[in-house]
mmCIF file of C-alpha atoms in Angstrom:
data_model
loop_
_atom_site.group_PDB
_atom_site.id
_atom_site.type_symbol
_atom_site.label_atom_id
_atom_site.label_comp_id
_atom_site.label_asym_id
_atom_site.label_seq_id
_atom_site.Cartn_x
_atom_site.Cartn_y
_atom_site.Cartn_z
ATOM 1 C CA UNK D 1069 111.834 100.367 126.304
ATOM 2 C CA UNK D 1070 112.280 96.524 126.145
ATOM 3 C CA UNK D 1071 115.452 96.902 123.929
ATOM 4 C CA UNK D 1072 116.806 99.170 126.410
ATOM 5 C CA UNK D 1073 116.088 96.855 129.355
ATOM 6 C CA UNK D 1074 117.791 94.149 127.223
ATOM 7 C CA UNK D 1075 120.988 96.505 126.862
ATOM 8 C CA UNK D 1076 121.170 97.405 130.351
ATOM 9 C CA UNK D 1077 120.908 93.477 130.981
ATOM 10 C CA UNK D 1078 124.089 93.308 128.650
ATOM 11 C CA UNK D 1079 126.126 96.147 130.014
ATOM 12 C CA UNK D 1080 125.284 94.269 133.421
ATOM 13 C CA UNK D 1081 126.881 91.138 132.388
ATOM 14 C CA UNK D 1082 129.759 92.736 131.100
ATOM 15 C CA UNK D 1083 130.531 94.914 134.347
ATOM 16 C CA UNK D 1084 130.069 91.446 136.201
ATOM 17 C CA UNK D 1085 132.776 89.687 134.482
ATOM 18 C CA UNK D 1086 134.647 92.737 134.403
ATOM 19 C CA UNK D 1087 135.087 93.446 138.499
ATOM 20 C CA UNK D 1088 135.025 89.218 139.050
ATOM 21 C CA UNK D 1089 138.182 89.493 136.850
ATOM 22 C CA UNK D 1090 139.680 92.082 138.406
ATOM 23 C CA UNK D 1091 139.127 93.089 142.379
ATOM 24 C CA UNK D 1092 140.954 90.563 143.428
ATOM 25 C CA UNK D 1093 143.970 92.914 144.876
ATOM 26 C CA UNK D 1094 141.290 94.638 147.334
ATOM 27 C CA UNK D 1095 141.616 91.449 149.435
ATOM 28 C CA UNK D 1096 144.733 92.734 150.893
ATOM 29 C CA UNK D 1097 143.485 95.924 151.322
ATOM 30 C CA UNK D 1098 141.165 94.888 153.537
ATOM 31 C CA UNK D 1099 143.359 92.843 155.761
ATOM 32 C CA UNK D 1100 145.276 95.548 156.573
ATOM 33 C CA UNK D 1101 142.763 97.728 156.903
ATOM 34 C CA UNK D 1102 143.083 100.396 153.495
ATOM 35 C CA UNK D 1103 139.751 99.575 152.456
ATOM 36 C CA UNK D 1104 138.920 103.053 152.928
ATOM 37 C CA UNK D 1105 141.212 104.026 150.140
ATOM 38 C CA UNK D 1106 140.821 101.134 147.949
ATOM 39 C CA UNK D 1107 136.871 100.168 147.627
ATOM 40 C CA UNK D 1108 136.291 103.925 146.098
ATOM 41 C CA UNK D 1109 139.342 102.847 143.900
ATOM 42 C CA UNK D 1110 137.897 99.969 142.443
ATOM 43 C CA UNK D 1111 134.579 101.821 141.878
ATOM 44 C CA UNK D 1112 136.147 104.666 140.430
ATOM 45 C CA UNK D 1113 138.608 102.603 137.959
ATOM 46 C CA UNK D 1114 135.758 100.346 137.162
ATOM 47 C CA UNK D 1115 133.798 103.661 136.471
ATOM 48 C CA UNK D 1116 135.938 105.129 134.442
ATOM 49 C CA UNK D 1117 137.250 102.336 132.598
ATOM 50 C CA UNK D 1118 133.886 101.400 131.263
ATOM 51 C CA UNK D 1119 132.688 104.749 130.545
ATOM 52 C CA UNK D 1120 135.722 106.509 129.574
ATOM 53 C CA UNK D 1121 138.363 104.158 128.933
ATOM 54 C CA UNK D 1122 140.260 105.759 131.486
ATOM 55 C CA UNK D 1123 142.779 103.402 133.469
ATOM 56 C CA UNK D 1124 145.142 105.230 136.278
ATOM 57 C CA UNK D 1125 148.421 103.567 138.064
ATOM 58 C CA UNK D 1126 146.274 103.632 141.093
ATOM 59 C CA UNK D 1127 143.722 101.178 139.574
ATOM 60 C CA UNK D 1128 145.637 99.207 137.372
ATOM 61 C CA UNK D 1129 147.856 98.392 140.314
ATOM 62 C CA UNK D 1130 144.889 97.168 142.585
ATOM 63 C CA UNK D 1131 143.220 95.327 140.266
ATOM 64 C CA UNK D 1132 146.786 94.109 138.994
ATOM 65 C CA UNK D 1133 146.280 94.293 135.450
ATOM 66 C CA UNK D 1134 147.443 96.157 132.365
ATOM 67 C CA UNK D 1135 146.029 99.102 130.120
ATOM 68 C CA UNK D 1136 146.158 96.752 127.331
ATOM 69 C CA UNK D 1137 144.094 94.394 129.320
ATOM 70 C CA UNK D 1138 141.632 96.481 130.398
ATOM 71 C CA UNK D 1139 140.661 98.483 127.179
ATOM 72 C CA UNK D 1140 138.558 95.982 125.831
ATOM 73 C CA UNK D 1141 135.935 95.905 128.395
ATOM 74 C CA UNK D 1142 135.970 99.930 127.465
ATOM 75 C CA UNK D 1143 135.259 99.387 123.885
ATOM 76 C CA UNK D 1144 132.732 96.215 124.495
ATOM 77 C CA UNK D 1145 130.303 99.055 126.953
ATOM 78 C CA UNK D 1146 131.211 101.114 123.932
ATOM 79 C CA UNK D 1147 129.734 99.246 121.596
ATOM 80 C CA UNK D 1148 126.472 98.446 123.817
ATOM 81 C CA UNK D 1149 125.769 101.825 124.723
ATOM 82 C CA UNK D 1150 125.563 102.493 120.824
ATOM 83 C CA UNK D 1151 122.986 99.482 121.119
ATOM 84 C CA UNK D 1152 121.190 101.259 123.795
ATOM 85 C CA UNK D 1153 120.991 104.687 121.395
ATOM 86 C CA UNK D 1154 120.110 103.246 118.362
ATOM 87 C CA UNK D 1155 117.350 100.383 119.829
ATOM 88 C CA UNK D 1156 115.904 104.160 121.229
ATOM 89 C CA UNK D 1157 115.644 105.814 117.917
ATOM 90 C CA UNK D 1158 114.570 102.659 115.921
ATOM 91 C CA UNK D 1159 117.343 102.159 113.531
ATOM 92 C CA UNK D 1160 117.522 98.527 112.154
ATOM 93 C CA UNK D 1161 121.088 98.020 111.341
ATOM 94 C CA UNK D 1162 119.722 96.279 108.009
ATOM 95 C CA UNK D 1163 123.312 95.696 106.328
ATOM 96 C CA UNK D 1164 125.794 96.138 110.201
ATOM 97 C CA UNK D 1165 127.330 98.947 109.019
ATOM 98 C CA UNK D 1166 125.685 101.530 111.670
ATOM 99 C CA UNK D 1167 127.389 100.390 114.978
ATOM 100 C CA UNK D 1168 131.146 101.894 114.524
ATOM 101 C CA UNK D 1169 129.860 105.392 113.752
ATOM 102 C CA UNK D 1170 127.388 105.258 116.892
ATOM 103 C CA UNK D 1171 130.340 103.901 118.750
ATOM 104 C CA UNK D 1172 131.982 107.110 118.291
ATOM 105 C CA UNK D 1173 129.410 109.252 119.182
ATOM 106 C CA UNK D 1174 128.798 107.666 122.567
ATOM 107 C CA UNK D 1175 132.672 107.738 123.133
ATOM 108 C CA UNK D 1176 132.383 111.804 123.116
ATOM 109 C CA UNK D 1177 129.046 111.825 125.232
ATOM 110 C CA UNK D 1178 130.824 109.920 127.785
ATOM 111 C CA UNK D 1179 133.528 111.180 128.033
ATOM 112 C CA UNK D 1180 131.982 114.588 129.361
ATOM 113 C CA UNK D 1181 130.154 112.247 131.667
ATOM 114 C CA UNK D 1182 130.372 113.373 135.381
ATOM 115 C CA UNK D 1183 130.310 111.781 138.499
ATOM 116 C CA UNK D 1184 132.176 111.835 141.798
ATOM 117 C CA UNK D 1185 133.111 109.269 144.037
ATOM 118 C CA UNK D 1186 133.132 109.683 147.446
ATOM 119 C CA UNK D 1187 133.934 107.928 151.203
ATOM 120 C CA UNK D 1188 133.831 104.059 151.970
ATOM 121 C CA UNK D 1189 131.423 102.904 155.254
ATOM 122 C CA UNK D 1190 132.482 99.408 156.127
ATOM 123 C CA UNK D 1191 128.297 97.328 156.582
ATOM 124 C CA UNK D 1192 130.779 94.093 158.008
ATOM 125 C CA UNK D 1193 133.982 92.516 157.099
ATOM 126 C CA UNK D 1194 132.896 91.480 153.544
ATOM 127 C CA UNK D 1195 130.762 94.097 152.267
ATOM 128 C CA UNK D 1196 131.089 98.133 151.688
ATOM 129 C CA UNK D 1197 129.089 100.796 150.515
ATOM 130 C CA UNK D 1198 130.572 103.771 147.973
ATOM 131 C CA UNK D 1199 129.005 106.731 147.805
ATOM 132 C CA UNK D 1200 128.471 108.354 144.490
ATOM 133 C CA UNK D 1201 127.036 111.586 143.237
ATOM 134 C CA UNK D 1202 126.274 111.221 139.278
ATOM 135 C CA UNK D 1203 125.131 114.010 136.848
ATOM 136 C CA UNK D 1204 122.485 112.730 134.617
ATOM 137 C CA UNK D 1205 123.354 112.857 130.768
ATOM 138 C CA UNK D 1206 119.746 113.721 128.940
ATOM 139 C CA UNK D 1207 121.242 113.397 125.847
ATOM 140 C CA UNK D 1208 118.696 110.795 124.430
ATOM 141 C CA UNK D 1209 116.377 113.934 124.564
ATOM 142 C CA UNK D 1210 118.777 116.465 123.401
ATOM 143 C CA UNK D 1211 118.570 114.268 120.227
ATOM 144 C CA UNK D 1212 114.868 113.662 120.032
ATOM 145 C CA UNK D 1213 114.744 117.556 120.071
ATOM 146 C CA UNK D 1214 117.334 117.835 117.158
ATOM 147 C CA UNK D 1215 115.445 115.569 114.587
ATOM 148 C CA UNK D 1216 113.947 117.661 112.789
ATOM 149 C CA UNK D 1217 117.177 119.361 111.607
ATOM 150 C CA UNK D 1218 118.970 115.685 111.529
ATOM 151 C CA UNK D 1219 115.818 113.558 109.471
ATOM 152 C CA UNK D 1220 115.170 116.658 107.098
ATOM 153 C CA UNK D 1221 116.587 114.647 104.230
ATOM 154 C CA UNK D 1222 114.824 111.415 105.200
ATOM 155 C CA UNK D 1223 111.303 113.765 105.487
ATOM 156 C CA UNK D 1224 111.686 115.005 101.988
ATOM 157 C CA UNK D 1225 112.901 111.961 100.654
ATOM 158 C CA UNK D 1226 109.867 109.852 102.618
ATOM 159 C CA UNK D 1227 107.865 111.838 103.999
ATOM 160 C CA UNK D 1228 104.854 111.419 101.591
ATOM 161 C CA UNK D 1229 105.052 107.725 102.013
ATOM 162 C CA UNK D 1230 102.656 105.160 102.521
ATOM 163 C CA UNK D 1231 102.295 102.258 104.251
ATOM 164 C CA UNK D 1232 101.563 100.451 100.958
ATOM 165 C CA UNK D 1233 104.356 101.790 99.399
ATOM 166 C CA UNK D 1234 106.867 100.846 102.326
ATOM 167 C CA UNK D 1235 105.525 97.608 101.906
ATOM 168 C CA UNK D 1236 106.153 97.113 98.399
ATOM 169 C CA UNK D 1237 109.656 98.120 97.998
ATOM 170 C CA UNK D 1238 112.241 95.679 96.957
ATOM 171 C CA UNK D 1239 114.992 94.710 99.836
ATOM 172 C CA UNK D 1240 117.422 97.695 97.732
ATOM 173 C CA UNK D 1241 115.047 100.580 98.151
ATOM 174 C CA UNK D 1242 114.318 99.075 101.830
ATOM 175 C CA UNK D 1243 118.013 99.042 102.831
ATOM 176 C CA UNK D 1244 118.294 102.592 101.094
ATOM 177 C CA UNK D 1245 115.278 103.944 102.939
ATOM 178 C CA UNK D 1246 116.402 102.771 106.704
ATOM 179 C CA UNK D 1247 119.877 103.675 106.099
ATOM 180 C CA UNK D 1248 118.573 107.336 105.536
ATOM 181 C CA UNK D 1249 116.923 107.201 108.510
ATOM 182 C CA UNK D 1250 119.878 105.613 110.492
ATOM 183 C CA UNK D 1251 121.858 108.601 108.609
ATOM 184 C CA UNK D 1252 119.058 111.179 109.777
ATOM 185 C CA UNK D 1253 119.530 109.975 113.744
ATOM 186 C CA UNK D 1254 123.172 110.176 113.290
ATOM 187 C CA UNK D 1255 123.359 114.135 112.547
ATOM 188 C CA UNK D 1256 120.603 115.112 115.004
ATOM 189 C CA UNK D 1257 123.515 113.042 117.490
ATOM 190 C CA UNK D 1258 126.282 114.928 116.050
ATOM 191 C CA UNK D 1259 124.305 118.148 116.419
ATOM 192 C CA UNK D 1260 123.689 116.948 120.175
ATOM 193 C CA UNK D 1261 127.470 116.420 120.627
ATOM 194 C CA UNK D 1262 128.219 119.882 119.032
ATOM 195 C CA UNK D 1263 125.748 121.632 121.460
ATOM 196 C CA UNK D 1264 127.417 119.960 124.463
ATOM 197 C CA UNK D 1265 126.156 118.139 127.449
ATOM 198 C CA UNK D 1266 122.228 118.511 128.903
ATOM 199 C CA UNK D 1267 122.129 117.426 131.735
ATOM 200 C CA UNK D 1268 119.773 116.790 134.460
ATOM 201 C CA UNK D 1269 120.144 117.169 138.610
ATOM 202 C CA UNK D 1270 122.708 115.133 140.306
ATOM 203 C CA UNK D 1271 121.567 112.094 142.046
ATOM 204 C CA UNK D 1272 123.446 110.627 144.802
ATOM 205 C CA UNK D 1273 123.870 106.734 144.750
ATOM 206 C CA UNK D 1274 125.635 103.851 146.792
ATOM 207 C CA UNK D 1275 127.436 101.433 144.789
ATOM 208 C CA UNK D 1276 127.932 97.984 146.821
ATOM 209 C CA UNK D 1277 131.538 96.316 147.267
ATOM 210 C CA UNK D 1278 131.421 93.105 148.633
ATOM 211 C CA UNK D 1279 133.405 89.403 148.824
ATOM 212 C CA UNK D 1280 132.595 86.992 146.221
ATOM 213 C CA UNK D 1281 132.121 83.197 147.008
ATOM 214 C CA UNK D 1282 135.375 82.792 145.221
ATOM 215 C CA UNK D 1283 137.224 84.972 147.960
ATOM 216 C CA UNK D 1284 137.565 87.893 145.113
ATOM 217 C CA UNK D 1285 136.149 91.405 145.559
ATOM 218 C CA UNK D 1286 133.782 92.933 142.975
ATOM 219 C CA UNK D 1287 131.000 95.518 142.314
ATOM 220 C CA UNK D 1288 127.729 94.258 142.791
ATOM 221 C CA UNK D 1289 125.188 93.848 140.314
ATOM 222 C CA UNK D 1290 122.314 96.108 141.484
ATOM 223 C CA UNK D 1291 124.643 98.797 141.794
ATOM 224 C CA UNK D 1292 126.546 98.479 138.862
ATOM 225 C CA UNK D 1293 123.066 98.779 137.095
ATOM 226 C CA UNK D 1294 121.606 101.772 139.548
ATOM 227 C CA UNK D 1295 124.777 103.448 137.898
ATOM 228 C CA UNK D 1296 124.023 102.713 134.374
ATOM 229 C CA UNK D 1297 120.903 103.596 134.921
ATOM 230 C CA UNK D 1298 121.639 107.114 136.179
ATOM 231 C CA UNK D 1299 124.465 108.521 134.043
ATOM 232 C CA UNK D 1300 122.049 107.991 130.556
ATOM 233 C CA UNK D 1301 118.341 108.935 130.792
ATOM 234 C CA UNK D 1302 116.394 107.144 128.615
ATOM 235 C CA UNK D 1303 112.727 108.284 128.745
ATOM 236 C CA UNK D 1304 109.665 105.816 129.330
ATOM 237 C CA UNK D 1305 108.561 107.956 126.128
ATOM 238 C CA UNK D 1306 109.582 111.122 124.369
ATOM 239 C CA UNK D 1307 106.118 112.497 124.168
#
């Protein structure tokens, strides 16, 4: 799980610089006292930015900022959450032509990703809580269950294998041999997508708004991970 820590670390940074960039309309909010309104906002356009590349007038207005600005940060989490998936499964991206096609299957998984925002509670004048139920997506195990229909060409093309053998191949017949795995992870994902969501019970979280030292509004860290963390399961093990 250390590659997945490192991920999450990543996807961290990246919502960091996204809401330091970008909550700096709440201020106003709060001043005239619409903080009740605008702190589930910013969590929800934040949300569904990064996770669905979803931007409403409602958002892009508080934050003050454009589609074309925002999309980025969309496909950047993209891109890490295919990190996340294929770190999971093993695949060494040998030649760094697996990413785009794991890109797009973590696109479709999250966007069937659910989770509801609900009310504001004001803790003091700089700092807010958001309440928010998530629904777990399991789908790292629906695709440890599918493997054995997505790595049946990779089983009878290495199954019989040895150690020895592995060891011994020249850097073609290596690139060949974890491409077909890469290739074998990628179907039992595109079986997973085809079978549709699992998904485990809903959790309910609180997702902290508070003041920077900068006099800007943002997400904070520890809830921005707690999030993460509970809209993709990733197992300790899958055993």
């Amino acid at each position: 799980m250390k590659h997945i820590k490192r991920i999450a670390a990543a996807v961290l940074a990246l919502c960091s610089l996204l809401a330091l960039t970008a909550c700096g309309g709440l201020r106003e909010k709060v001043e005239s006292k619409l903080w009740e309104t605008a702190a589930p906002i910013l969590v929800q356009g934040n949300m569904d930015l990064l996770y669905k590349g979803v931007c409403d007038e409602n958002y892009l207005k508080l934050v003050n900022s454009t589609q074309e600005d925002c999309l980025p940060y969309y496909e950047e989490n993209m891109a890490l959450q295919a990190q996340a998936i294929m770190a999971a499964f093993e695949i060494n991206d040998v030649n760094n032509n697996q990413s785009d096609r794991f890109i797009d299957i973590m696109k479709q998984v999250y966007a069937k990703a659910d989770y509801t925002i609900g009310a504001a509670s004001q803790v003091d004048d700089s700092h807010f809580l958001v309440d928010v139920t998530v629904t777990p997506l399991n789908f790292p195990a629906q695709v440890y269950d599918n493997l054995g229909i997505g790595l049946m060409t990779f089983f009878n093309t290495y199954g019989e294998l040895t150690d020895e053998q592995l060891n011994a191949m020249s850097d073609e017949e290596y690139i060949q041999y974890e491409e077909t795995w890469a290739t074998g992870i990628h179907n039992a994902c595109r079986v997973s997508v085809k079978d549709g969501p699992d998904t485990l019970d809903p959790v309910t979280i609180q997702m902290a708004v508070s003041k920077t030292d900068d006099g800007k509004w943002s997400i904070d860290d520890d809830s921005i991970l707690r999030f993460n963390e509970a809209l993709m399961f990733y197992p300790e093990s899958f055993e």
